[in-house]
GROMACS .gro file of C-alpha atoms in nm:
model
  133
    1UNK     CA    1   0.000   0.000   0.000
    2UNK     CA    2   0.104   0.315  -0.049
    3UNK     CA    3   0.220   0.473   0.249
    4UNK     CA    4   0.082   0.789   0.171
    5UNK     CA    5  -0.255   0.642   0.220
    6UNK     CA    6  -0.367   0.658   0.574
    7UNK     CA    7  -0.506   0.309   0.618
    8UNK     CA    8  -0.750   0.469   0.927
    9UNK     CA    9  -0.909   0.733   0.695
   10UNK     CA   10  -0.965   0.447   0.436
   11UNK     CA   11  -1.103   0.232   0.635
   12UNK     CA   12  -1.369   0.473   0.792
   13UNK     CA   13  -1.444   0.604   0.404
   14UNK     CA   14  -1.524   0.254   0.268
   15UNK     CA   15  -1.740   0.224   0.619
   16UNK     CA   16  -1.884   0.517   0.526
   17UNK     CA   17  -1.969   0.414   0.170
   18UNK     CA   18  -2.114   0.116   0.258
   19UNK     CA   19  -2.325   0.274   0.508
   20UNK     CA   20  -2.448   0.484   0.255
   21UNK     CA   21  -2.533   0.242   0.027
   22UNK     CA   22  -2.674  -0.002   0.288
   23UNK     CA   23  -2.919   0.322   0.379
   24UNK     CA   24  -2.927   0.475   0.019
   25UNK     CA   25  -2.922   0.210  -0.265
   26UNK     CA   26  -2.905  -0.140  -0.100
   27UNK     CA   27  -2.620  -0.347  -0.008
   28UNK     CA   28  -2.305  -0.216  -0.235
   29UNK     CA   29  -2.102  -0.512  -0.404
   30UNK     CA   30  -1.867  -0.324  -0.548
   31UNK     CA   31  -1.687   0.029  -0.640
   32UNK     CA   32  -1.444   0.144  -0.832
   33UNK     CA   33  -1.222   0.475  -0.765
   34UNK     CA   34  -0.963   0.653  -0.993
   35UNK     CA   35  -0.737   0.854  -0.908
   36UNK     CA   36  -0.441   1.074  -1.085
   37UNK     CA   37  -0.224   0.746  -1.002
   38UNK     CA   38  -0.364   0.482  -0.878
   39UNK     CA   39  -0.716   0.262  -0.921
   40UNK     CA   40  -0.907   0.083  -0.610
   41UNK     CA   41  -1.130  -0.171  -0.627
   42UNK     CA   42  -1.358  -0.263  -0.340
   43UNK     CA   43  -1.529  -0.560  -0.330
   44UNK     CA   44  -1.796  -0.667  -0.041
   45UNK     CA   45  -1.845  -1.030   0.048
   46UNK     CA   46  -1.955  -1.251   0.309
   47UNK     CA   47  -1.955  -0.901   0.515
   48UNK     CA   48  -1.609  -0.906   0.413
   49UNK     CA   49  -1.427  -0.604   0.247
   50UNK     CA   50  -1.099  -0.615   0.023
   51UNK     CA   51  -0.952  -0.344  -0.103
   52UNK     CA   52  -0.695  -0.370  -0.401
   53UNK     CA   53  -0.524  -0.031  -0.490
   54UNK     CA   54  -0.343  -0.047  -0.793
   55UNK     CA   55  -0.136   0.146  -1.036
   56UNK     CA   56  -0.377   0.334  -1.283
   57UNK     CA   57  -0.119   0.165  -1.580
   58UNK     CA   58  -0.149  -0.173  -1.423
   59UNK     CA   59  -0.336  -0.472  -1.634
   60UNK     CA   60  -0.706  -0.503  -1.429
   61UNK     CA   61  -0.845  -0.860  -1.642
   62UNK     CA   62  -1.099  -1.001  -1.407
   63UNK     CA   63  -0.994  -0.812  -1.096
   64UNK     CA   64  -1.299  -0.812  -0.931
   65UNK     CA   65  -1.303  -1.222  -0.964
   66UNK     CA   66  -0.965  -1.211  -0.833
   67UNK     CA   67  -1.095  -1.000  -0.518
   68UNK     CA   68  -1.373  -1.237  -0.433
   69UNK     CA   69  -1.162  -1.506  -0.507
   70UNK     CA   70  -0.954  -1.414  -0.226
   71UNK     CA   71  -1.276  -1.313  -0.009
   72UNK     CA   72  -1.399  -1.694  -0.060
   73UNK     CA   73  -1.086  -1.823   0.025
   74UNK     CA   74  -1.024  -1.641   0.387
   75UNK     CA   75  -1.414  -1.623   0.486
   76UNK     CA   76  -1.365  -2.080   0.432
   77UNK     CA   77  -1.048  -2.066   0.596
   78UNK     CA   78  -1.153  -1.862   0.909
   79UNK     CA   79  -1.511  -1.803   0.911
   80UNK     CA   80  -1.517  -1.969   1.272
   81UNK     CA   81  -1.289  -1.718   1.365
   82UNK     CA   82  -1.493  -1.371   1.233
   83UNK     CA   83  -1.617  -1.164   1.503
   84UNK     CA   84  -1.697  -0.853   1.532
   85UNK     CA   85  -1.441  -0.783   1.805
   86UNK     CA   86  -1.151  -1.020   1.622
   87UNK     CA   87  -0.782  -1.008   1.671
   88UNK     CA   88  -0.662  -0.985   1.314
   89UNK     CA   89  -0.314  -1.087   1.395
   90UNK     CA   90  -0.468  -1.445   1.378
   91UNK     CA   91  -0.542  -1.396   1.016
   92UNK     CA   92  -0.139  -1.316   0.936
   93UNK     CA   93  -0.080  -1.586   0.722
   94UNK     CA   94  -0.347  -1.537   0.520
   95UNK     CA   95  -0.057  -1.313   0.337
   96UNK     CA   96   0.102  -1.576   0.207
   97UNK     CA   97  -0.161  -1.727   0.106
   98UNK     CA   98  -0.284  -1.373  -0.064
   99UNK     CA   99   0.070  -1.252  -0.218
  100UNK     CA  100   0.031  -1.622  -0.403
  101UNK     CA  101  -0.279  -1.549  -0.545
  102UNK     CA  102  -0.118  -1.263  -0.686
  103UNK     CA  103   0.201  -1.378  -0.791
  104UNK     CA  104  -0.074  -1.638  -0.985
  105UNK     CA  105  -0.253  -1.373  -1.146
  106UNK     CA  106   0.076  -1.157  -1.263
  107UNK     CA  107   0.184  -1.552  -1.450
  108UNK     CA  108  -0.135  -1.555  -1.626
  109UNK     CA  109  -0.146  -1.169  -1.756
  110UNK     CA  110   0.202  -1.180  -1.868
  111UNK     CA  111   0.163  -1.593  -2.030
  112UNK     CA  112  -0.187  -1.403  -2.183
  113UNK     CA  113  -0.034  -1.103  -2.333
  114UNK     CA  114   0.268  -1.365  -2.442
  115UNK     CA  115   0.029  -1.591  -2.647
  116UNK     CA  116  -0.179  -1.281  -2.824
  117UNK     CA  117  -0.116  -1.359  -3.187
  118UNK     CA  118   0.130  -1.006  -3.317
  119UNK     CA  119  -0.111  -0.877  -3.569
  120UNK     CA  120   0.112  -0.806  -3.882
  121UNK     CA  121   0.274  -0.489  -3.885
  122UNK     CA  122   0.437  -0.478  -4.166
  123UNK     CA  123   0.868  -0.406  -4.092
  124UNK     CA  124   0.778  -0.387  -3.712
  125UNK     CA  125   0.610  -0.710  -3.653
  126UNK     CA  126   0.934  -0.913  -3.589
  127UNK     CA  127   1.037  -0.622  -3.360
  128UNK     CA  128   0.701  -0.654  -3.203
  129UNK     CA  129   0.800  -1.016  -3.136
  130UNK     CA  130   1.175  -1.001  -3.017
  131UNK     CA  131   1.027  -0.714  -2.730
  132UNK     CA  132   0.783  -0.990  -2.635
  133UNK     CA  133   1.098  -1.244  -2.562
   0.00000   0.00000   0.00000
């Protein structure tokens, strides 16, 4: 995260937008903010939140399957342990578990873009493919 994001004001704005929706619109699933650099994603689940904040440049294919993908995985992994007054030190290594779905999801953009068929461009096309090796 960037560390020029207070996580504290954060949290209490996605509170805040969920509250609204909850009292405004109905339960919200999902929102999307951009910003002059970066992109976040929220995703609500299982009464769970995750928040990805990206790089505005960065490649977003299915992100929001990705974020309840790892919403499904820690509410079955700890949903005996969700409280409303939890210690979420217990849920530590749920970062490893979390910084391999990523790692995942970076393999499968780059193998994606890799397998794209170089439309031909004439002189550049075999330049097009040597910058993809």
């Amino acid at each position: 995260m960037d560390s020029e994001i207070n996580p504290m004001l954060l949290s209490s704005f996605v509170g805040a937008l969920s509250l609204f929706g909850a009292e405004s619109l109905g339960k919200i699933e999902e929102i999307t903010i951009k910003g002059l650099s970066i992109q976040m994603i929220i995703v609500n689940k299982f009464d769970l939140v995750l928040i990805a904040i990206m790089d505005k440049d960065f490649v977003k294919e299915d992100m929001r399957e990705e974020a309840e993908k790892a919403l499904d995985m820690f509410y079955h992994l700890y949903k005996n342990e969700i409280s409303d007054s939890t210690d979420v030190s217990q849920f530590e290594s749920f970062k490893k578990i979390l910084y391999d779905q990523i790692v995942e999801y970076f393999n499968r953009i780059n193998d994606d873009n890799a397998k794209k068929e170089i439309r031909d461009f004439g002189f550049f096309t075999e330049a097009i493919a040597k910058t993809r090796n």
